Short mmCIF file of C-alpha atoms and ligand atoms in Angstrom, two decimals:
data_model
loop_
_atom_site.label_atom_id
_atom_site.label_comp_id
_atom_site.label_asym_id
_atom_site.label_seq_id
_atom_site.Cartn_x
_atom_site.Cartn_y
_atom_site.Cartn_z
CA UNK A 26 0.00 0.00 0.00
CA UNK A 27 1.38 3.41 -0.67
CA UNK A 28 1.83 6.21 1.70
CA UNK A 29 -0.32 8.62 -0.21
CA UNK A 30 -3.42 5.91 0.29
CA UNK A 31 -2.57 5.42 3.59
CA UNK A 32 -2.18 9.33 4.21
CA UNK A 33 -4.99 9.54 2.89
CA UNK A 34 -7.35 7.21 4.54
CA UNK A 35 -6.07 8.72 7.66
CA UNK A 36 -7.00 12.34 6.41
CA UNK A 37 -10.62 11.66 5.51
CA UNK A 38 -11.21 8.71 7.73
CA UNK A 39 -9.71 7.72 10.15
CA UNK A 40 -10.79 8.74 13.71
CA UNK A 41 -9.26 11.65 15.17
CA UNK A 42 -9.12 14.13 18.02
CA UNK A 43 -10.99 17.32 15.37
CA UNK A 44 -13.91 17.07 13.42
CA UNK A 45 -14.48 14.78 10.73
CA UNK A 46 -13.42 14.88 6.76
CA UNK A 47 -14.55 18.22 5.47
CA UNK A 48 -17.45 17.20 2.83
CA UNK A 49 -17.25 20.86 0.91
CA UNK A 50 -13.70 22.39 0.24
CA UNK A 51 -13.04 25.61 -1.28
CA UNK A 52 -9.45 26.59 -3.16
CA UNK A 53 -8.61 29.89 -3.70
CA UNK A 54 -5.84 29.35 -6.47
CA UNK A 55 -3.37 32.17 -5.84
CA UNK A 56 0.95 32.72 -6.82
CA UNK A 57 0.08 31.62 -10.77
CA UNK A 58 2.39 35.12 -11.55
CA UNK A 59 4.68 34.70 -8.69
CA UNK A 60 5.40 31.05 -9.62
CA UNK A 61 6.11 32.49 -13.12
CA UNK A 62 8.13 35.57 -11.84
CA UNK A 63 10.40 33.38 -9.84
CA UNK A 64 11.43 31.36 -12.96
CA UNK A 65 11.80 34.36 -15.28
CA UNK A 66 8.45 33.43 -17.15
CA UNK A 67 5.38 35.03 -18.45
CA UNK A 68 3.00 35.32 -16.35
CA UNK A 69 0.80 33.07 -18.92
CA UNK A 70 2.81 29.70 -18.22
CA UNK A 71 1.96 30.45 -14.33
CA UNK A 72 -1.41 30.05 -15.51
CA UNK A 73 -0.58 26.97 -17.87
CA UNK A 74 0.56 25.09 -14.81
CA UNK A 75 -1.72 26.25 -12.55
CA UNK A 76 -4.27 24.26 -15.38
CA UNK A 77 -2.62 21.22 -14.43
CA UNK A 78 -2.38 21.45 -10.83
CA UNK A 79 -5.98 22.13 -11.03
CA UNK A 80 -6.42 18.75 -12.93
CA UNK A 81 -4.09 16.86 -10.25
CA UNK A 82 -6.65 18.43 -7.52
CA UNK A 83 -9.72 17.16 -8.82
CA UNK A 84 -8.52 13.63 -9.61
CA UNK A 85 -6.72 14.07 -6.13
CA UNK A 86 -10.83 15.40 -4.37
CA UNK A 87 -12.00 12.31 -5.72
CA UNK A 88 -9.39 9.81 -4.67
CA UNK A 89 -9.83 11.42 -1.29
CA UNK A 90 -13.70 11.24 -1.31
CA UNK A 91 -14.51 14.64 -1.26
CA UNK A 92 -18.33 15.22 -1.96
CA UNK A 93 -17.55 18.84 -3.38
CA UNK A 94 -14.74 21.25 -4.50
CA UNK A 95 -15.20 24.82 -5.25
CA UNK A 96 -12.41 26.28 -7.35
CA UNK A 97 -12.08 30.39 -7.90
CA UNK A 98 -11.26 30.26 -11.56
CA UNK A 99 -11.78 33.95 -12.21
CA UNK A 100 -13.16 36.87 -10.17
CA UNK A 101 -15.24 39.83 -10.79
CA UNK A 102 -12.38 41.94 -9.78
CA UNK A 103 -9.64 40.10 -12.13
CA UNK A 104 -11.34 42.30 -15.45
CA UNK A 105 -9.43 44.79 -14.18
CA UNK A 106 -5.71 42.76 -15.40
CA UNK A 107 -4.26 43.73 -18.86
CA UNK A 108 -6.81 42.80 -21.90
CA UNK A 109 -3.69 40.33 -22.94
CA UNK A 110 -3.87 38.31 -19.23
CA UNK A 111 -7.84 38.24 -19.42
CA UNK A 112 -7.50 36.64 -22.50
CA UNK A 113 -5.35 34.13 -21.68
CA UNK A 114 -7.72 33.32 -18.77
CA UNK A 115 -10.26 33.26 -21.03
CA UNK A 116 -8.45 30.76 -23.39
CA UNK A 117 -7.35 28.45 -20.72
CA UNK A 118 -11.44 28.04 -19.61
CA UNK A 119 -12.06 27.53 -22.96
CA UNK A 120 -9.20 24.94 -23.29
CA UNK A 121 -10.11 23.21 -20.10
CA UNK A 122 -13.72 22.69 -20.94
CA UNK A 123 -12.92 21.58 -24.41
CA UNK A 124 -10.04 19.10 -23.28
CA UNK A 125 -11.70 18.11 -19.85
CA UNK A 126 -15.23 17.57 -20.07
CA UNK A 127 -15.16 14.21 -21.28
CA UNK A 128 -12.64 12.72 -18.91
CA UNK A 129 -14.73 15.02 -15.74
CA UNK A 130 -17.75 13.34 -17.55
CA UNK A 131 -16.71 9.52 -17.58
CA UNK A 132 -14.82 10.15 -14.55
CA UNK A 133 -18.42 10.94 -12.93
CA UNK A 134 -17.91 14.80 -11.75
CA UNK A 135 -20.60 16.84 -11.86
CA UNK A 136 -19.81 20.48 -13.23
CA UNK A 137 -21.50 23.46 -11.45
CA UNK A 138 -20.98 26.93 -11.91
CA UNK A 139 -21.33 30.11 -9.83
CA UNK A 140 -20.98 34.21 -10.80
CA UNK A 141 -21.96 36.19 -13.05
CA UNK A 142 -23.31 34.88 -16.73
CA UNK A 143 -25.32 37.33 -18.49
CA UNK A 144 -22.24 39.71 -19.34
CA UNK A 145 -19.69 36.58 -20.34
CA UNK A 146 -19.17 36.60 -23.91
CA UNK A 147 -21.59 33.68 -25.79
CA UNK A 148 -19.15 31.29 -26.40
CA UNK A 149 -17.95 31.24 -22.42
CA UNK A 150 -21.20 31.28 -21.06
CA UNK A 151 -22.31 28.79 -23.98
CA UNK A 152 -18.92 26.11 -22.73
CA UNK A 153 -20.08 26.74 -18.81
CA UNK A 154 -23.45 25.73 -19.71
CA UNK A 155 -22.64 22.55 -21.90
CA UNK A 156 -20.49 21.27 -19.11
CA UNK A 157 -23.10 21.47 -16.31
CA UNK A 158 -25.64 20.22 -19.02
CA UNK A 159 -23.34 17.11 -19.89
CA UNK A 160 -22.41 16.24 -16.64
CA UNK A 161 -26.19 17.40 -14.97
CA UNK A 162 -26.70 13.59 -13.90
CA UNK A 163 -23.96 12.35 -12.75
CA UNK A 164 -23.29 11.37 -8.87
CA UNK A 165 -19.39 11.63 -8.36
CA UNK A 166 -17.32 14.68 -7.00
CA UNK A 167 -19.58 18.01 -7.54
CA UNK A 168 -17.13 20.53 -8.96
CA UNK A 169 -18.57 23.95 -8.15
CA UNK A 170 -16.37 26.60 -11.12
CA UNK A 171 -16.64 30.17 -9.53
CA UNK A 172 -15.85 32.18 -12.75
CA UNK A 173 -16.99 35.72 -13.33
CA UNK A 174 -17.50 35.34 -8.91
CA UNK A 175 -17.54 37.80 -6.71
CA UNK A 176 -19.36 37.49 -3.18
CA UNK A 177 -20.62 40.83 -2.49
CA UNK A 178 -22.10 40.61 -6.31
CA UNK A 179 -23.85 37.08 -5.66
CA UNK A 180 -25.17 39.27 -2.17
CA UNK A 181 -26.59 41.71 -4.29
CA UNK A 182 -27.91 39.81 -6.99
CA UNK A 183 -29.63 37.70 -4.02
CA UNK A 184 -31.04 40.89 -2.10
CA UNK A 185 -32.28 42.20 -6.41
CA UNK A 186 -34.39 39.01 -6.62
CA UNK A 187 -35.67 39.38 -2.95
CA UNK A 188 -36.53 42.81 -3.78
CA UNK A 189 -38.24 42.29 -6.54
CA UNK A 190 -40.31 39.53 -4.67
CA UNK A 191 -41.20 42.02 -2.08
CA UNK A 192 -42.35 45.02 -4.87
CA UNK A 193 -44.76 42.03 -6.53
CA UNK A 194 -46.25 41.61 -2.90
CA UNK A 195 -45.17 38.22 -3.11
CA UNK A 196 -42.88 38.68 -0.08
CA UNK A 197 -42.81 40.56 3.45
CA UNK A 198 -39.84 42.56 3.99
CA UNK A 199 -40.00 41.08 7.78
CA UNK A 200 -39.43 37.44 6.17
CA UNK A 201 -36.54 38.07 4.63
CA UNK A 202 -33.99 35.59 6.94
CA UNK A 203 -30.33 34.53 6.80
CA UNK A 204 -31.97 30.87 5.50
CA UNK A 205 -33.98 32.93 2.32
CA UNK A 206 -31.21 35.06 2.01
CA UNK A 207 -29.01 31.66 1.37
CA UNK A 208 -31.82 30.66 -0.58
CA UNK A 209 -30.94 32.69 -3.13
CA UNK A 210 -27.72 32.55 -3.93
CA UNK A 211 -25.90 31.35 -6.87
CA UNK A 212 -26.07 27.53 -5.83
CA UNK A 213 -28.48 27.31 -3.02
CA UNK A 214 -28.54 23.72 -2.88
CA UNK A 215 -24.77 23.40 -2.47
CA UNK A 216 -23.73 23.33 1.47
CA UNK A 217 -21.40 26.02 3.01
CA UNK A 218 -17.49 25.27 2.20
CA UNK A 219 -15.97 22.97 5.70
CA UNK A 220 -12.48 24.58 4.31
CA UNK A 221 -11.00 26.98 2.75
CA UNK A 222 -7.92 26.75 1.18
CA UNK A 223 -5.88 29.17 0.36
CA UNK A 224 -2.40 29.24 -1.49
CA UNK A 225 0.63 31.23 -1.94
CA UNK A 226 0.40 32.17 1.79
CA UNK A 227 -1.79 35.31 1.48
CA UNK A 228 -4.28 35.34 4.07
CA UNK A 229 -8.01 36.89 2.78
CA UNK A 230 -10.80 36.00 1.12
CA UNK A 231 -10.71 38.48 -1.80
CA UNK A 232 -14.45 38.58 -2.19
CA UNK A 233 -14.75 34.68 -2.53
CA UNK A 234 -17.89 32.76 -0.37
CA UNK A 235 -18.10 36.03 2.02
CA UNK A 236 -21.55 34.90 3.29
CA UNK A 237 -20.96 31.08 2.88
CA UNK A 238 -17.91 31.54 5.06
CA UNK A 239 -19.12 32.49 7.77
CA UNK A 240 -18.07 29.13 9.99
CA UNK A 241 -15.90 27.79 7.19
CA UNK A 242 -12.34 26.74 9.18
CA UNK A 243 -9.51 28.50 6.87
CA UNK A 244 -6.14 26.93 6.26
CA UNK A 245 -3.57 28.73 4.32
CA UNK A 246 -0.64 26.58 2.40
CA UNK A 247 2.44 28.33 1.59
CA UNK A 248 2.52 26.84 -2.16
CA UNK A 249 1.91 28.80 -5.32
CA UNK A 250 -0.85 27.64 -6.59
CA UNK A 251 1.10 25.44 -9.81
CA UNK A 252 3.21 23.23 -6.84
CA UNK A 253 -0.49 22.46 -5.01
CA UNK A 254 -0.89 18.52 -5.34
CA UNK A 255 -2.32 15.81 -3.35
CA UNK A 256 -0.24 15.83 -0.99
CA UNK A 257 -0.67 19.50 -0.28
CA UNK A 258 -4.35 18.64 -0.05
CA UNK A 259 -3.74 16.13 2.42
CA UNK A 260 -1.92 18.45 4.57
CA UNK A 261 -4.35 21.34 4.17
CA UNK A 262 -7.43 18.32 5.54
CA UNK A 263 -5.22 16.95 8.34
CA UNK A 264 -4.97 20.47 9.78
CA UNK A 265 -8.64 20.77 9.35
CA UNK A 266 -9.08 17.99 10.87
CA UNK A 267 -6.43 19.14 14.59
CA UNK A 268 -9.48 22.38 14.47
CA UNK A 269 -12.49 21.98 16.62
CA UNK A 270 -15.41 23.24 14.82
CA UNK A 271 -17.85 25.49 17.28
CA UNK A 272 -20.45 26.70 15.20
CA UNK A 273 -20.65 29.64 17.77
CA UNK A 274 -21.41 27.07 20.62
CA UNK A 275 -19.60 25.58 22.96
CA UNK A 276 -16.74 22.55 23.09
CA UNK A 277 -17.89 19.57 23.37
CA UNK A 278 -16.25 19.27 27.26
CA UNK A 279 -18.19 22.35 27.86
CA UNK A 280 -21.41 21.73 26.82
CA UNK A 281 -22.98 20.18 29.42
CA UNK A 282 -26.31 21.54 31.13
C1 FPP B 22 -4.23 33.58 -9.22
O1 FPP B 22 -2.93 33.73 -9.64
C2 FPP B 22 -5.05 32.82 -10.13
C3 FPP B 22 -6.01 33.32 -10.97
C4 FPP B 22 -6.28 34.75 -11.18
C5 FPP B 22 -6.90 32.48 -11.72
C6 FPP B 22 -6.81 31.03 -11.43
C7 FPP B 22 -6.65 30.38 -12.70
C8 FPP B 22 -6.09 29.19 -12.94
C9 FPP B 22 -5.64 28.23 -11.94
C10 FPP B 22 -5.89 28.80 -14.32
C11 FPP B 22 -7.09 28.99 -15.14
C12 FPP B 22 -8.11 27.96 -14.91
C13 FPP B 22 -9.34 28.07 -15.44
C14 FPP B 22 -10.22 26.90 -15.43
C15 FPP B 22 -9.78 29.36 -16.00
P1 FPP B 22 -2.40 35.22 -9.77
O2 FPP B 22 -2.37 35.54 -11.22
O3 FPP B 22 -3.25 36.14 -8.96
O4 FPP B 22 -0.98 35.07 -9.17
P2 FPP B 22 -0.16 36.22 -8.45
O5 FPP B 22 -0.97 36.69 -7.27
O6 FPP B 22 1.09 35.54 -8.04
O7 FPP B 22 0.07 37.30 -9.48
#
């Protein structure tokens, strides 16, 4: 038996002092230009690799049973890099979709997507659609694809349709709750992220899950994103794993009458 198996069994199942194997994780995929910088290249083959080490995490979520990973592949805010970087970000999607999908498909992953679609250009929004679409049935790893995301947009876009529930008369404003609120988001049926991952050692959100974060544990690696692998994974979960998960209560020694 190999190390990484057993590694692995002991990050997701084996008993342990924490909490049990996180069933949601989030990656914030960060250092794809600093990975680059460091070797002298363009920023573009930062993103190339960090492709591939996205490819080695998904095959790596479902070796570890994961139920779901949600991956930041592009945020509102990153329109505001050079034209030339946007559309190499663009072109990688594209790629990925067009090379992926059918080993995601057979390989039983089921594509999601969160963010903003109605300003994407056709063809991107037309790819993000065909993969959920393809994949729509199947029961394997749900892989949630937060392109065009930001979190204080999906807030607003939730508290536009609320609004707009409450001007019909369909709604009171004094039943508008935290749980509807939820309800509205980009993928309501989709359970808050257990962990958040974060690479290339800078610690914030940057806008990603604000409001599904709220009791999300948050462990960040000191990889650029293009090093991340399985291992690094495994690490990430064993720390979550040492954290004792409150919920705003009390420990479990503690929370007697
Ligand atoms: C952060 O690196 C990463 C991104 C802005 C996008 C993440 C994209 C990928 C992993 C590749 C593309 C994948 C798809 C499916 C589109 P950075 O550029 O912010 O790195 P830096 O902070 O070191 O400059």
């Amino acid at each position: 038996m190999s190390t990484a198996v057993t590694t692995s069994e002991a990050a997701l199942g084996g008993p342990g002092p924490g909490c049990a194997a996180p069933r949601h994780v989030a990656v914030i995929m960060d250092g794809n230009g600093r990975w680059a910088a460091q070797r002298g290249l363009p920023r573009r083959e930062g993103h190339r690799r960090g492709v591939e080490a996205l490819r080695r995490t998904v095959r790596a979520a479902g070796a570890l049973g994961i139920g779901i990973l949600t991956i930041f592949s592009f945020s509102s805010e990153n329109w505001s890099r050079p034209p030339s970087e946007i559309s190499d970000l663009m072109g990688l999607l594209r790629r990925f979709i067009r090379n992926d999908l059918v080993d995601l498909h057979k390989s039983n992953v089921k594509v999601r997507v969160i963010g903003e679609r109605t300003t994407l250009s056709p063809d991107i929004a037309g790819l993000l659609r065909e993969a959920e679409d393809l994949t729509r049935a199947n029961t394997g790893l749900v892989l949630v694809v937060a392109f065009n995301y930001g979190s204080r947009q999906e807030i607003a876009r939730a508290a536009q349709r609320l609004a707009a529930e409450v001007a019909a008369g369909r709604l009171a404003p004094e039943a508008i709750t935290a749980e509807l609120i939820s309800s509205r988001l980009d993928a309501p049926d989709i359970p808050d992220p257990d962990l958040i991952i974060r690479t290339s050692g800078e610690q914030r959100l940057s806008n990603f899950l604000l409001w599904q974060a709220a009791y999300s544990e948050l462990v960040f690696v000191p990889l650029y994103w293009p090093e991340f692998d399985q291992a690094a994974l495994e690490g990430a979960i064993a720390e979550y794993r040492r954290r004792e998960r409150r919920f705003g209560g009390l420990a479990a020694a503690g929370a007697g009458p």
